[in-house]
Coordinates of C-alpha atoms and ligand atoms in Angstrom, one line a residue:
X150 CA 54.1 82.1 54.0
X151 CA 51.3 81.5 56.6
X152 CA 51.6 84.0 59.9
X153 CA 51.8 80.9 62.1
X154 CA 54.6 79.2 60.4
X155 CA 56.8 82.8 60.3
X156 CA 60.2 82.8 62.3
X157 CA 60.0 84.8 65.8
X158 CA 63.4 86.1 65.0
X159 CA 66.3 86.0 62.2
X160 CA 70.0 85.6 62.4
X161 CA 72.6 86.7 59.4
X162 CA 75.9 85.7 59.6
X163 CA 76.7 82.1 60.5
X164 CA 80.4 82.0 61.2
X165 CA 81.5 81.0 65.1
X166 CA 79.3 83.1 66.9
X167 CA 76.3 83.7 64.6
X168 CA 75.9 79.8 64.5
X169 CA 76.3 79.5 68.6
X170 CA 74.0 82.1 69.0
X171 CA 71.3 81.1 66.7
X172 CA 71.4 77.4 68.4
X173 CA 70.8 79.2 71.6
X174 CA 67.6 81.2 70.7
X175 CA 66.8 78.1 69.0
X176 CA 67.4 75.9 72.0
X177 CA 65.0 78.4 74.0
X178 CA 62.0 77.8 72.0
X179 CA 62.3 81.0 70.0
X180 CA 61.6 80.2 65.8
X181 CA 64.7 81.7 64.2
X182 CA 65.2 82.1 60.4
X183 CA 69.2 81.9 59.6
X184 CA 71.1 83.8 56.6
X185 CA 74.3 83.3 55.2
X186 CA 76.2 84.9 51.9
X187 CA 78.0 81.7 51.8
X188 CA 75.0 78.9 51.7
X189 CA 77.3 75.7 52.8
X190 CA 77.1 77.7 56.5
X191 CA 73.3 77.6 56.2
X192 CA 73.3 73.9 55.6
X193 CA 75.8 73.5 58.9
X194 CA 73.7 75.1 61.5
X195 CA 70.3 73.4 59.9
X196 CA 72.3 70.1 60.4
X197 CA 73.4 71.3 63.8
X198 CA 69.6 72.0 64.4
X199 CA 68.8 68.9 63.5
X200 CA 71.3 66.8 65.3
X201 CA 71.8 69.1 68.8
X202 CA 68.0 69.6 68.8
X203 CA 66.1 69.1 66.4
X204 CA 65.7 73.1 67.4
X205 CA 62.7 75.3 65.7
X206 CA 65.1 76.7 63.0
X207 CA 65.1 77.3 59.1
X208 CA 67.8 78.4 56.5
X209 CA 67.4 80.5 53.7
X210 CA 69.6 81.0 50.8
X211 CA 68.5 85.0 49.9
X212 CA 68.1 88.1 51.7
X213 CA 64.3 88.6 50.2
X214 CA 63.3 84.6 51.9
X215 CA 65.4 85.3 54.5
X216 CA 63.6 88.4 55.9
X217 CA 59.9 87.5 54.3
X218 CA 60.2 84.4 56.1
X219 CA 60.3 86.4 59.8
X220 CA 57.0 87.8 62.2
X221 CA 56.5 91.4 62.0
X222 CA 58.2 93.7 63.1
X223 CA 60.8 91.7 62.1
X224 CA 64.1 91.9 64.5
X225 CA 67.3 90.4 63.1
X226 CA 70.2 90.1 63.9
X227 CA 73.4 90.2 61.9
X228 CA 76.5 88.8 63.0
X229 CA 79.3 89.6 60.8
X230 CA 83.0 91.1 60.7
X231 CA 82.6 95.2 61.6
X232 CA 83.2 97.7 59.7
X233 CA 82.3 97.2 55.5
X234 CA 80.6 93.8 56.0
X235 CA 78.1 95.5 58.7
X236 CA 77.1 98.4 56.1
X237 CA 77.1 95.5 52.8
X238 CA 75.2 93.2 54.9
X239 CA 72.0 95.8 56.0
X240 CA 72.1 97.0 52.4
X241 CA 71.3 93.5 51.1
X242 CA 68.5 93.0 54.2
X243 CA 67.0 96.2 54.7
X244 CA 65.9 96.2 50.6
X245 CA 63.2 94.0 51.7
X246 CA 62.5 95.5 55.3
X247 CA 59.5 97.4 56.6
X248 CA 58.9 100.5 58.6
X249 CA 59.0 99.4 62.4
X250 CA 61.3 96.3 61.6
X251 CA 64.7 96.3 64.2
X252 CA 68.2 95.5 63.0
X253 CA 70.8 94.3 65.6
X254 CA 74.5 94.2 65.0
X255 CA 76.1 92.0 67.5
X256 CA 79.5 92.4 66.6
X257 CA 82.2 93.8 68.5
X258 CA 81.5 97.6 66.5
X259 CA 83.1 100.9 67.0
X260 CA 80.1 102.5 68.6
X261 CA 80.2 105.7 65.7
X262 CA 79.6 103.1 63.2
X263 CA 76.5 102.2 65.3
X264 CA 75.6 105.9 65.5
X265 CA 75.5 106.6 61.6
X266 CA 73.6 103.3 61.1
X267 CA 70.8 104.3 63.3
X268 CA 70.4 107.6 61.7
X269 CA 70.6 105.5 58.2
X270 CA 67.8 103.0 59.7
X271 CA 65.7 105.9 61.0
X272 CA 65.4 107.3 58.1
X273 CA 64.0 104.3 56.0
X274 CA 61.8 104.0 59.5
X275 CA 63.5 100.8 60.9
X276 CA 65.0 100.6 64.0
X277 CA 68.4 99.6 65.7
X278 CA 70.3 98.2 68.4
X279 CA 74.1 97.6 68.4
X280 CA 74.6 94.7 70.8
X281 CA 77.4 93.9 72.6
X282 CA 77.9 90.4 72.7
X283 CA 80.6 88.7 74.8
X284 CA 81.3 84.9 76.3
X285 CA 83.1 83.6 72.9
X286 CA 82.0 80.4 71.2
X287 CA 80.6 78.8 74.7
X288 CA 78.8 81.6 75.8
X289 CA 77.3 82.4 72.5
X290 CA 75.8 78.9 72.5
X291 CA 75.3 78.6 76.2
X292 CA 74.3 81.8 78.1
X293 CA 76.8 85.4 76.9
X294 CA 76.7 88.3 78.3
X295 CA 74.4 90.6 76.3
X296 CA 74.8 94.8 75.7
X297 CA 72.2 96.2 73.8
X298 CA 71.8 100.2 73.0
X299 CA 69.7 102.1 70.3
X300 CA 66.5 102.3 70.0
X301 CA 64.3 101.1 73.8
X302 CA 61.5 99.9 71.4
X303 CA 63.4 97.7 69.6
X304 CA 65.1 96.2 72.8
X305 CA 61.4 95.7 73.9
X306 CA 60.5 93.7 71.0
X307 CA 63.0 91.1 71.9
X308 CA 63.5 91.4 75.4
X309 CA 61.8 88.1 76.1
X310 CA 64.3 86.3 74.0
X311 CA 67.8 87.9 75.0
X312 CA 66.3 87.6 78.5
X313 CA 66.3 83.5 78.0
X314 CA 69.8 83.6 75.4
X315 CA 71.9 85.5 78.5
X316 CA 73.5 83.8 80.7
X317 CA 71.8 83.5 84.2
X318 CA 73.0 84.4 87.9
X319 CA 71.2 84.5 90.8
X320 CA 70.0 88.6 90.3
X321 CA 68.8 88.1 86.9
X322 CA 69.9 87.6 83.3
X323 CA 73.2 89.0 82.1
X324 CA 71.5 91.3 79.7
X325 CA 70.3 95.3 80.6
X326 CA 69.4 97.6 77.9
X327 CA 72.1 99.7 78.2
X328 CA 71.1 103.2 76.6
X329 CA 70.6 104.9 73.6
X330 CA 72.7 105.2 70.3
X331 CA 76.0 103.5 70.8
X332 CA 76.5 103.0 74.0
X333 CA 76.0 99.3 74.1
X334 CA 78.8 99.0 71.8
X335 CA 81.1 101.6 74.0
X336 CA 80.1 99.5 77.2
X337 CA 81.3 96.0 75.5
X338 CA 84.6 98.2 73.9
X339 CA 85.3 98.9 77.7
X340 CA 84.3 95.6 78.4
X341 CA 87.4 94.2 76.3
X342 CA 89.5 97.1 77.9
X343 CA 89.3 95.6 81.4
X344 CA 89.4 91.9 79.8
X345 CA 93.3 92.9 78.5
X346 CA 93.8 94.3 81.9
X347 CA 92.8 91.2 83.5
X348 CA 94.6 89.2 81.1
X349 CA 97.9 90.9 81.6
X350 CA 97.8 91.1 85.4
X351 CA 97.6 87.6 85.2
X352 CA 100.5 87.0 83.1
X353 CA 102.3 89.3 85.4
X354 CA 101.1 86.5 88.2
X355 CA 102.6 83.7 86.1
X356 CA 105.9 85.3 85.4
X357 CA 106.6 86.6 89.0
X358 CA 105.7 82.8 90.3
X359 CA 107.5 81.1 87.3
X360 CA 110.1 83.2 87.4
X361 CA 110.9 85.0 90.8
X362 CA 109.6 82.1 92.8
X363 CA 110.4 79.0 90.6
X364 CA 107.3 77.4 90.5
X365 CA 106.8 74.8 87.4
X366 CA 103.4 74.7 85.3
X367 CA 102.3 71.8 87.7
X368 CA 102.5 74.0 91.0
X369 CA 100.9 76.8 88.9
X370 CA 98.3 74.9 88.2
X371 CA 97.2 74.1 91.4
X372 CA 97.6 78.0 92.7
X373 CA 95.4 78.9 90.2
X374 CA 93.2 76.3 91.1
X375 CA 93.1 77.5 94.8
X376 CA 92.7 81.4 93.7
X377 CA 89.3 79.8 91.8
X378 CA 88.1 79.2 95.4
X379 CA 88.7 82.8 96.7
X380 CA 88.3 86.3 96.0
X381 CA 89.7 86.3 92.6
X382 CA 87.2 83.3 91.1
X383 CA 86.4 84.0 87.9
X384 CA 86.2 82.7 83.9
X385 CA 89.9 83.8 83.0
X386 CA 91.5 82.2 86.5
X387 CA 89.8 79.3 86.3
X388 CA 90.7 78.6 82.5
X389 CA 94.4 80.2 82.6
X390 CA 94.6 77.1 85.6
X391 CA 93.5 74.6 82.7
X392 CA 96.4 75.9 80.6
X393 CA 99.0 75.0 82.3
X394 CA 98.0 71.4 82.7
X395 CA 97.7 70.6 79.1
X396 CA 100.9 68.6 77.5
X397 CA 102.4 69.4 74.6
X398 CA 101.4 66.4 72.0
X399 CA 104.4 67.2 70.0
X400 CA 107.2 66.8 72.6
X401 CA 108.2 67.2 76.1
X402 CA 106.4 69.4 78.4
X403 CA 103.6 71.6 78.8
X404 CA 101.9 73.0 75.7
X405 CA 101.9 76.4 77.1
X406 CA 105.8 77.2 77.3
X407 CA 105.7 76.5 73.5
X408 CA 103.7 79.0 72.6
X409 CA 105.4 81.9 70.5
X410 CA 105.6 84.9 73.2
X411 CA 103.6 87.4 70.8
X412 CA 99.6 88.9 71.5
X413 CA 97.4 89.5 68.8
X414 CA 94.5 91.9 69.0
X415 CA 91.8 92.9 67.1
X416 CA 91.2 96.3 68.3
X417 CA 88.5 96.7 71.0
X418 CA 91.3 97.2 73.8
X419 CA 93.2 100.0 71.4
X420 CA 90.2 101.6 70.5
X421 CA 89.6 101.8 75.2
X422 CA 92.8 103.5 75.4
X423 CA 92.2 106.0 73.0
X424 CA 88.6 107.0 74.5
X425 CA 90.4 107.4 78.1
X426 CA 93.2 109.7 75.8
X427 CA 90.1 111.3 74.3
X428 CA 87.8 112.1 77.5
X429 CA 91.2 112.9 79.9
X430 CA 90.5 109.3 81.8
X431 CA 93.9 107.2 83.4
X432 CA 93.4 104.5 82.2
X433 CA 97.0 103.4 83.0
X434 CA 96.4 99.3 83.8
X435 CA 94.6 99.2 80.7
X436 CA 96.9 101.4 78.5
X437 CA 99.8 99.0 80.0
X438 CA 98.5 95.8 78.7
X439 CA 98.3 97.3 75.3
X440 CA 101.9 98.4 75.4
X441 CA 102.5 94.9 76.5
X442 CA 100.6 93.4 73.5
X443 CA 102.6 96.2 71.0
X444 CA 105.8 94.7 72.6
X445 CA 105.4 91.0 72.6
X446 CA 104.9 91.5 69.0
X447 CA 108.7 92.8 68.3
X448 CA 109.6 89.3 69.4
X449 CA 112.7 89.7 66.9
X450 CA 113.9 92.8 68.4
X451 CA 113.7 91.8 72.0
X452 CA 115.7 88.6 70.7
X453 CA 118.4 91.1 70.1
X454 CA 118.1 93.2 72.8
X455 CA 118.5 90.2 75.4
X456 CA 121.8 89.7 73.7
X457 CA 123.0 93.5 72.9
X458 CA 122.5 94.2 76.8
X459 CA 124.0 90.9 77.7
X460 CA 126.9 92.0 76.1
X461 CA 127.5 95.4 77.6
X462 CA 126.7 93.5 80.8
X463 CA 123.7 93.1 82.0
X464 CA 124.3 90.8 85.2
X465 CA 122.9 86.8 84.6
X466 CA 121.3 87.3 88.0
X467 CA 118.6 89.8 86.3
X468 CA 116.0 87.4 85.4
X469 CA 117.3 84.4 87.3
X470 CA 115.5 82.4 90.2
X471 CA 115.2 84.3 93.3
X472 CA 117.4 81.6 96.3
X473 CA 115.7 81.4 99.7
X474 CA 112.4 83.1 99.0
X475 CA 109.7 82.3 100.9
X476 CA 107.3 80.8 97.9
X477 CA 104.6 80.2 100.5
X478 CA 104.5 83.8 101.1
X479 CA 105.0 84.6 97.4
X480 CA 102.1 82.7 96.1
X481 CA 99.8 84.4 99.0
X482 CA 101.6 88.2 98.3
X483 CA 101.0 87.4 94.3
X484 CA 97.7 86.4 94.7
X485 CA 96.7 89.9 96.7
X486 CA 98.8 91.9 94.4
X487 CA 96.5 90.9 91.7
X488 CA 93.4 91.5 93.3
X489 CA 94.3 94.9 94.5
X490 CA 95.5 96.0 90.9
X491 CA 92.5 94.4 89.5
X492 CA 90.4 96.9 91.8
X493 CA 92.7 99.7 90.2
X494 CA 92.1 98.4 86.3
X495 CA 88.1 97.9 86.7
X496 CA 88.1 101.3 88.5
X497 CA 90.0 102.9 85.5
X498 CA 87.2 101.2 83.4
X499 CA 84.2 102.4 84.7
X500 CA 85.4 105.6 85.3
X501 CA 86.1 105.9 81.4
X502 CA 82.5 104.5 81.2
X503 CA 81.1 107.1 83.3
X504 CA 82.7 109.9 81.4
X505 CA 81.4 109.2 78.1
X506 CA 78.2 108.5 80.0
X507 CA 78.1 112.3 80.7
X508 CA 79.7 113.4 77.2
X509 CA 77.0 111.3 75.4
X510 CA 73.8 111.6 77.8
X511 CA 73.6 108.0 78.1
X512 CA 72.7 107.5 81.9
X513 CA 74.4 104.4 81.9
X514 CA 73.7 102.4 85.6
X515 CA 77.2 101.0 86.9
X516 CA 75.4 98.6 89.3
X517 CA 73.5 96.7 86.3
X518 CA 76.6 97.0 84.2
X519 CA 78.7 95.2 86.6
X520 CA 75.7 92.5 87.0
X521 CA 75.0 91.7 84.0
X522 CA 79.6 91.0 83.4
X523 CA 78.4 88.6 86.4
X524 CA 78.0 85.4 84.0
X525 CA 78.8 84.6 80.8
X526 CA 81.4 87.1 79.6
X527 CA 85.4 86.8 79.4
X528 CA 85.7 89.0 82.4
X529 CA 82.9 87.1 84.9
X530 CA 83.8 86.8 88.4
X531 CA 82.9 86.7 91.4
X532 CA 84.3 89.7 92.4
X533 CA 81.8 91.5 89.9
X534 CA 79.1 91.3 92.4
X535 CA 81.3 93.5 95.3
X536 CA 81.3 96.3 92.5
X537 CA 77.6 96.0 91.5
X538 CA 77.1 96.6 95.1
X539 CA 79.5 99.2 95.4
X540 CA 77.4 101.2 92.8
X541 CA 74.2 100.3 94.5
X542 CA 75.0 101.8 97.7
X543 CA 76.6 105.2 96.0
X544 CA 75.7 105.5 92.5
X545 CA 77.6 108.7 92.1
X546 CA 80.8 107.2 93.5
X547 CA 83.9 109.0 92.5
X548 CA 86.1 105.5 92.1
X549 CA 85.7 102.3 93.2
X550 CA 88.7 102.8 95.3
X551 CA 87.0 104.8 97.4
X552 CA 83.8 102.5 97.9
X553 CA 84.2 102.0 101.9
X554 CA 84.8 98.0 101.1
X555 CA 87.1 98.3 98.4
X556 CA 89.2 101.1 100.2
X557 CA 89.7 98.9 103.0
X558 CA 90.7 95.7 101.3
X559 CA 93.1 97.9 98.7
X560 CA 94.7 99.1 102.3
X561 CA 94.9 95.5 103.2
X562 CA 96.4 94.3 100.6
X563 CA 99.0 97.0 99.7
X564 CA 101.8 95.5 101.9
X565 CA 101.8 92.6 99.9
X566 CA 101.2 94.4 96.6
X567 CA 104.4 96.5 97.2
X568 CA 106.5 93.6 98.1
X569 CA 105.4 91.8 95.0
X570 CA 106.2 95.0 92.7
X571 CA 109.2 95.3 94.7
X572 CA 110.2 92.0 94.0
X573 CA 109.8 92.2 90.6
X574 CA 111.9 95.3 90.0
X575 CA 114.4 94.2 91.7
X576 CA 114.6 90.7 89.8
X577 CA 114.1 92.9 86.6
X578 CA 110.6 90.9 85.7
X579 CA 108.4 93.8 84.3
X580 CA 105.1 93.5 85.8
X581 CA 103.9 97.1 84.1
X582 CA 99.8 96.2 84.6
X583 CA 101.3 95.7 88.5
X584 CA 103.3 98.5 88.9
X585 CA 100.8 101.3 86.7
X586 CA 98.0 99.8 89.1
X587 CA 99.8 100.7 92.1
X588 CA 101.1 103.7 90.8
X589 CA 97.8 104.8 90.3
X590 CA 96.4 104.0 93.2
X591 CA 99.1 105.8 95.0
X592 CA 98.8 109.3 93.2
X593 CA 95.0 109.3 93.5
X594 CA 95.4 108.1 96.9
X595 CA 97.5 111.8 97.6
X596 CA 96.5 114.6 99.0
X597 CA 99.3 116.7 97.2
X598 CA 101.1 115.7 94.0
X599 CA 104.7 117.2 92.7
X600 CA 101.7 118.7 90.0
X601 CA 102.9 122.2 91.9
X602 CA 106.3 122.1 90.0
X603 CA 105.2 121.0 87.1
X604 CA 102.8 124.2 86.6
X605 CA 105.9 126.0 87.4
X606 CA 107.5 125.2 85.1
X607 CA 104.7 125.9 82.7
X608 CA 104.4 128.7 84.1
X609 CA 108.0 129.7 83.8
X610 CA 108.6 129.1 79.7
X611 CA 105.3 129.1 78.7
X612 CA 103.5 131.8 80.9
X613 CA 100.6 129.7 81.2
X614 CA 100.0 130.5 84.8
X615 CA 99.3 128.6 87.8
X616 CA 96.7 128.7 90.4
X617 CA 97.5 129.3 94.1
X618 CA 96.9 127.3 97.3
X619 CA 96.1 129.9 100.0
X620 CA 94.2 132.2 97.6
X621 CA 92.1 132.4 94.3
X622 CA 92.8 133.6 90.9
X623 CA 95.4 132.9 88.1
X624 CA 99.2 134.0 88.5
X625 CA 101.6 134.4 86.9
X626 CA 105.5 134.9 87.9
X627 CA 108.8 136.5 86.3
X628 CA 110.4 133.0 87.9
X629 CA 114.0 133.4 85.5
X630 CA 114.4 137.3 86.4
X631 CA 113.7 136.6 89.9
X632 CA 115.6 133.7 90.5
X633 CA 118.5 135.1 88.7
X634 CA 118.2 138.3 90.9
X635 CA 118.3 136.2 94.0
X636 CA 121.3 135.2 93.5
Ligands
6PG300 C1 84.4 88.5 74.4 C2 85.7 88.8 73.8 C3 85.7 88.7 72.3 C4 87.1 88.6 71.7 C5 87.8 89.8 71.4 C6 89.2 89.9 72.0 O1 84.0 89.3 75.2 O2 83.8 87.5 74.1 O3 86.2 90.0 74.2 O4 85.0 89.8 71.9 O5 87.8 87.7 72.4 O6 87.9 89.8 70.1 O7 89.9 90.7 71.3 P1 91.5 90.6 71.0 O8 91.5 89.7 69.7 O9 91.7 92.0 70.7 O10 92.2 90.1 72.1

């Protein structure tokens, strides 16, 4: 094939969001060669080329035309299901690769995986980025969010294209190279941490205003409308206020309260909880919302439970419509209860961040991290830009609950945020991303923790002394023969 007519970039993998994605480097100008095992998904995006564009783009029905027909050094990028299919799919391409050529996976990978791959890609001399991709189908074809880590050469060769595919604020295109090996790949794991974290604080929103206050899907869609104005504007407010005006085609009523009450997952928000386990990092918002997803899934046992406890008397009232309450206040205390345990969930996030920062040497930079969630990822809002500023002007900072600006609108807010907990508890409307928020906030918040009795007690059955407050050194007391002497 003649040098001029080569692709500037290839894409394999045309499901969803290798299709988006290839339109959108496409769309930008940028010659892309696509790949698929299955050819009718070639023949969709080159008629999707054609008919959205026509868009520079060719399809190619073998690995060996797929990759011959890119510019050296040749940067694709595959986009299929991690796990097996990543490995099966770079077997099939890198056959025909050269020395200096840059595979990307920009699927949502356990960042190991990405670590053995570019040690496998090293050593036939090509290079490699996992990428972090996030924004769904819109974003892929529109503007994503974009988290690439491996190998800074690589990012260099297509920096001028993921620079034009990301979506664009006003500071710049959401993409940053991230760091080496896989931390691209970690940063878009925590990414989907904070994303069920957001999600279930907002459901926690819904049920304490559906259910506490009363309010029907029409009223909730107007709050959610109004919070798209304020402080909490953002992808997932603005589209959770969609939801609830959509009618149900097949009967009466809103679509939304016929929706079987059980979350999947695919893994990403598991696999955040167990790094936080791993590296000693609360992570207790976070952890909370996967609990939540594990439960809504024993939909048949909770079915049961609702009428076992009913039976042995659980009062009607638990549950029920508060009378008398105040919903203007409600909405306004629900609304700052969320923020403020939003502030707690992101801070849980990049703390975890920052740890395996350290543990891996990655050097990650929480200011661009939070700019470049700015635009077109699940978790974009506003408030994003407050906590890229809260890293510019400390870097090193401990938590974002201690940034000077956060602190003070977390102390703010906490009035209403303990009413709205309160609330809750007392209606018996679990609001755990709510309440583990708060409780968070109020241990790290202390001075002194009941942490002294607990070492104790250690100390008492397990001899695993304790450390003193007045003076240094390890200790270590007879507490049973004393305290039985003392008597
Ligand atoms: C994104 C999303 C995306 C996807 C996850 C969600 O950033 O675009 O996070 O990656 O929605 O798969 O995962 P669950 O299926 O586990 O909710």
């Amino acid at each position: 094939m003649e040098a001029s007519t080569l692709s500037r970039i290839g894409l394999a993998g045309l499901a969803v969001m290798g299709q988006n994605l290839a339109l959108n480097i496409a769309e930008k100008g940028f010659p892309i060669s696509v790949y698929n095992r299955t050819t009718s998904k070639v023949d969709e995006t080159l008629d999707r080329a054609h008919s959205e564009g026509p868009y520079p783009l060719t399809g190619h029905r073998t690995p060996r035309d797929f990759i011959l027909s890119i510019k050296k050094p040749r940067s694709v990028i595959i986009l299929v299901k991690a796990g097996a299919p990543v490995d099966q799919t770079i077997q099939a391409l890198s056959e025909h690769m050269d020395p200096g050529d840059t595979i990307i996976d920009g699927g949502n990978e356990w960042y190991e995986n990405t670590e053995r791959r570019i040690v496998e890609a090293n050593n036939k001399g090509l290079l490699y980025l996992g990428m972090g991709v996030s924004g769904g189908e819109e974003g892929a074809r529109n503007g994503p969010s974009l988290m690439p880590g491996g190998s800074f050469e690589a990012y260099n060769n297509i920096k001028d294209i993921v620079e034009k595919v990301a979506a664009q604020v006003e500071d710049g295109p959401c993409v940053t190279y991230i760091g080496e090996g896989g931390s691209g790949n970690f940063v878009k794991m925590v990414h989907n941490g904070i994303e069920y974290g957001d999600m279930q604080l907002i459901s926690e929103a819904y049920d304490v205003l559906k259910n506490v206050g009363g309010l029907s899907n029409a009223d909730l869609a107007e709050i959610f409308d109004e919070w798209n104005k304020g402080e909490l504007e953002s992808f997932l407010i603005e589209i959770t206020a969609d939801i609830f005006k959509v009618k149900d085609e097949h009967g009466e009523g809103e679509l939304v309260d016929k929706i079987l009450d059980k979350t999947g997952m695919k893994g990403t928000g598991k696999w955040t909880v167990q790094q936080a386990a791993e590296l000693s990092v609360a992570a207790p918002t976070i952890a909370a919302s996967l609990d939540c997803r594990y439960l809504s899934g024993l939909k048949d046992e909770r079915v049961e439970a609702a009428k076992v406890l009913a039976d042995a008397g659980l009062k009607e009232e638990v549950g029920a419509v508060r009378t008398g309450i105040d919903k203007k206040r409600l909405i306004d205390d629900v609304r700052q209860a969320l923020y403020a345990s939003k502030i707690c969930s992101y801070a849980q996030g990049m703390n975890l961040l920052r740890a395996k920062s350290v543990e891996k040497n990655w050097n990650l930079n929480f200011g661009e991290l939070a700019r470049i969630w700015k635009g077109g990822c699940i978790i974009r809002a506003v408030f994003l830009d407050r906590i890229k500023k809260a890293y510019q002007r400390n870097p090193n900072l401990a938590s974002l609950v201690v940034d000077p600006e956060f602190a003070k609108e977390m102390v703010q807010r906490q009035a209403a945020w303990r009413r709205v907990v309160g609330l809750a508890v007392s209606a018996g409307i679990s609001t755990p991303g709510m309440c583990a928020s708060l409780a968070y906030f109020d241990t790290y918040r202390r001075a002194r923790l009941p942490a002294n009795l607990v070492q104790a007690q250690r100390d008492l059955f397990g001899a695993h002394t304790y450390e003193r407050v007045d003076r240094p050194g390890a200790f270590h007391t007879e507490w049973t023969k004393l305290a039985r002497k003392s008597k």
